[in-house]
Amino acid sequence: MGALTKIRAPRVRHVAPVVDKADLPLGRILPGDCVEAMRSLPDASVDLIFADPPYNLQLGGDLNRPDGSHVDAVTDDWDRFDSFATYDRFTRAWLTEARRVLKPDGGLWVIGSYHNIFRVGAIMQDLGFWLLNDIVWRKSNPMPNFRGTRFTNAHETLLWASMGEKAKYHFNYRAMKTLNDELQMRSDWVIPICAGQERLKKGGHKVHPTQKPEALLYRVLLATTEAGDVVLDPFFGTGTTGAVAKRLGRNWIGCERENIYREAAMERIECALPLDESALKTMQSMRTAPRIAFGSLVEAGMLAPGTELFDKQRRFSAQVRADGSLMSGKECGSIHHVGKTLQGAPSCNGWTFWHLEHEGAIKPLDALRQTYLLSIED
Amino acid sequence: MGALTKIRAPRVRHVAPVVDKADLPLGRILPGDCVEAMRSLPDASVDLIFADPPYNLQLGGDLNRPDGSHVDAVTDDWDRFDSFATYDRFTRAWLTEARRVLKPDGGLWVIGSYHNIFRVGAIMQDLGFWLLNDIVWRKSNPMPNFRGTRFTNAHETLLWASMGEKAKYHFNYRAMKTLNDELQMRSDWVIPICAGQERLKKGGHKVHPTQKPEALLYRVLLATTEAGDVVLDPFFGTGTTGAVAKRLGRNWIGCERENIYREAAMERIECALPLDESALKTMQSMRTAPRIAFGSLVEAGMLAPGTELFDKQRRFSAQVRADGSLMSGKECGSIHHVGKTLQGAPSCNGWTFWHLEHEGAIKPLDALRQTYLLSIED
DNA sequence: CAGGGCCGTGAATCGTCTC
DNA sequence: TGAGACGATTCACGGCCCT
């Protein structure tokens, strides 16, 4: 009953544009310490942050404080605790700024290894970020463990979080499913390490020790941003995030202390070619597609009142009525409601449950909806 | 020169047996809270701890599959914590006791998901445990994400740690490599979830909501314990750790609060069949096997002084001398040193580099070492 | 008027084992 | 052979009423 009265305008993202994009340093790399650099950005101005912070731990090597001063090598227990504490302070500092500049429906990605990721993850939770997935980047060609003392360290971990437990966030479910041959994308991604042509080199040496593969960023940005979104990378390095953002039609902002990386990144991003607009269009999920009321199919004449509908096994049948409601015996209501009640199920998707006979074949209602959707596009 | 002076007795594990195994409750499940239960164990008495603590899932409402059926979720009391702070206190408490009962060269494994593993990992580091690997258990058949709101949560994480940065630990590199078709075992393991015959059921319902697959424990115990070691599981559940420990000839101790799980576990472990001894011996690591000096082969009469050795391509040759040193032209020293110098290589494993002719066939020295190893066993 | 709670509509599944 | 069951799951969202 009354299905027609429920027709709504297609939903849009209704986070108020507090910040004008023109006020943001889009397509620029901010020099200096990332915490300082982020301070120059307004609150709630960024859609996504991708961060590849220093793993800086336990390498017997260097650890820098947020202010850039150097921490002496860690030898005894006291120093070890001191260094974890220092790393934690550094992490809390940049994550706090990240949180400030992110929109309420923004997303955060951080990549790390077992040296730092547990500290980062715990601090993210402490600051109120809500973990959505931990993603395993499974390297198809990892470095072997030469000394045979441990398992080959063949993966790194990415954390994906929203701003809070109840916060909205963006996930292009349909695009990911398409990318994965019509199966749901899993939390483990097999991607080769960055090598060959893609690896930036100067004088035969790699420019950056931990350059990430573009395929990794491609999947991250495709999954959790829309074209036109603003993506911030506080540890920009040689600009993989910027290069992929440009290709995918996303805006980007970087922070990077090292002059040499900034230069390499800008040069690289200049060369990146944006995909054209039609290539950028991704599969939409039903949830974000315009919502179609069943009644509008009747209204449009695609389905005559009185048409008989069946479930696939023909255990149930029902009749379409002029107002877009369904009737089956004494039961009447929406296609979903009648399907649910007849089955005694907790819920029912009427679009896939009900079928109709058309030229001898049985088709689900959903096929009709697809046809209708195409007819009203553009 | 003077290679004989370098001959050492085969190394043995030289952690003093502070505790007599007879004083430990081997093959028993201690009832009650695991922290209390562990208090009854002596200091430094356990070789390995495998822990599967509550994950603190914080589940919301009900979940139905698209077909309307209901998902049987983990709603047990033991998985509910008020806050991260409460969970952290709990974690610190049991990890502290775990640390006390572990031997200085003991190992710790903890399994978890993104809900808890970052807190656990950070606390492990804070307590002084040294992370050796984070292992990804990639489920071949995970539960899908029915709502299409995230990536399919297709893995869990295991942390493997030693008692400290400089602490010794046990890793059966060779056994892992054998298990993995002569490739180094990686940090990501593909193992199916526990289902079918293996899953303990009572009245058609699963006995424990989160029973782990035996294949997982098999790999953990094979990798990081020796036959006869003492393995403790503070969250014993239905005793997967005990069952696999028994199969592999390891001693086990469990802690479990729930009477019903203890009973199911004991019954299950009774039925587990230990592998026979020869099957267990097949995969000993060269690294943990007693170290053999080349000279001892000469000493044992397995190799006569004067025997001619070649590299595989017969580019180089050398003569064995009575003291276990090698001579090739003017070059003399250990089998490794001479091999290295002749090739001009930075290093050389003499055991695999040098070969000898025996009954018409060419065999590497290593084959001789294997024979010798077998002869001195037991 | 902000925010919490209730309610109705509606969108959404993969691999494996059992019967 | 095919239908059904099921697994550590932080798994929707908007409108409206009520405080």
Coordinates of N, CA, C and O (backbone and C1' of nucleotides) in Angstrom, one line a residue, chain B residues 58 65 73 114 142-143 147 150 199 206, chain D residues 4-13:
Chain B
Q58 N 32.8 -7.1 20.8 CA 31.8 -5.9 20.9 C 30.8 -5.9 19.7 O 30.7 -5.0 19.0
R65 N 21.8 -13.9 7.4 CA 22.3 -14.1 6.1 C 21.3 -13.6 5.0 O 20.1 -13.5 5.4
A73 N 26.3 -16.0 16.7 CA 27.5 -15.2 17.0 C 28.1 -15.5 18.3 O 27.5 -16.3 19.1
Y114 N 41.4 -8.1 14.6 CA 41.7 -6.7 14.7 C 41.0 -6.0 15.9 O 41.4 -4.9 16.3
P142 N 36.3 -18.2 4.8 CA 35.8 -17.3 5.9 C 34.3 -17.0 5.7 O 33.8 -17.3 4.6
M143 N 33.7 -16.5 6.7 CA 32.4 -16.1 6.6 C 32.3 -14.8 5.7 O 33.1 -13.9 6.0
R147 N 26.5 -7.8 4.7 CA 25.9 -6.5 4.4 C 26.6 -5.7 3.3 O 26.2 -4.7 3.0
R150 N 32.1 -3.8 4.3 CA 33.5 -3.8 4.6 C 34.1 -4.9 3.7 O 33.4 -5.6 3.0
R199 N 35.2 -30.5 14.1 CA 34.5 -29.6 15.0 C 33.7 -30.4 16.1 O 32.9 -31.2 15.7
K206 N 27.7 -26.7 18.2 CA 29.1 -26.6 18.4 C 29.3 -26.5 19.9 O 28.6 -25.7 20.6
Chain D
dG4 P 16.5 -25.9 0.1 O5' 17.4 -26.2 1.4 C5' 17.4 -27.4 2.1 C4' 18.4 -27.4 3.2 C3' 18.5 -26.1 3.9 O3' 18.5 -26.4 5.3 C1' 20.7 -26.8 3.2
dA5 P 18.5 -25.3 6.4 O5' 20.0 -25.5 7.1 C5' 20.4 -26.8 7.4 C4' 21.9 -26.7 7.9 C3' 22.1 -25.5 8.8 O3' 23.0 -26.0 9.9 C1' 23.6 -25.5 7.0
dC6 P 23.1 -25.1 11.2 O5' 24.5 -24.3 10.9 C5' 25.7 -25.1 10.8 C4' 26.8 -24.1 10.5 C3' 26.7 -22.7 11.2 O3' 28.0 -22.3 11.6 C1' 27.1 -22.5 8.9
dG7 P 28.3 -22.2 13.1 O5' 29.8 -21.7 13.1 C5' 30.9 -22.6 12.6 C4' 31.9 -21.8 11.8 C3' 32.3 -20.5 12.5 O3' 33.7 -20.3 12.4 C1' 31.5 -20.1 10.3
dA8 P 34.6 -19.9 13.5 O5' 34.0 -18.5 14.0 C5' 34.5 -17.8 15.1 C4' 33.9 -16.4 15.1 C3' 34.5 -15.5 14.1 O3' 33.6 -14.4 13.9 C1' 35.4 -15.0 16.2
dT9 P 32.1 -14.8 13.2 O5' 31.7 -13.5 12.4 C5' 32.6 -12.8 11.5 C4' 32.4 -11.3 11.6 C3' 33.0 -10.7 12.8 O3' 34.1 -9.8 12.5 C1' 30.7 -10.1 12.6
dT10 P 33.7 -8.3 11.9 O5' 32.9 -7.7 13.1 C5' 32.2 -6.6 12.9 C4' 31.9 -6.0 14.3 C3' 31.1 -4.7 14.3 O3' 29.8 -5.0 14.3 C1' 32.8 -4.7 15.9
dC11 P 28.8 -4.2 13.5 O5' 29.1 -4.6 12.0 C5' 29.2 -3.5 11.0 C4' 28.3 -3.8 9.8 C3' 26.8 -4.1 10.2 O3' 26.0 -3.5 9.3 C1' 27.7 -5.9 8.9
dA12 P 24.6 -2.9 9.8 O5' 24.0 -2.3 8.5 C5' 24.8 -1.9 7.4 C4' 24.0 -0.9 6.6 C3' 24.2 0.5 7.1 O3' 24.3 1.4 6.0 C1' 21.9 -0.1 7.2
dC13 P 24.6 2.9 6.2 O5' 23.2 3.5 6.3 C5' 22.2 3.3 5.2 C4' 20.9 3.9 5.6 C3' 21.0 5.2 6.4 O3' 20.3 6.2 5.8 C1' 19.5 3.8 7.4

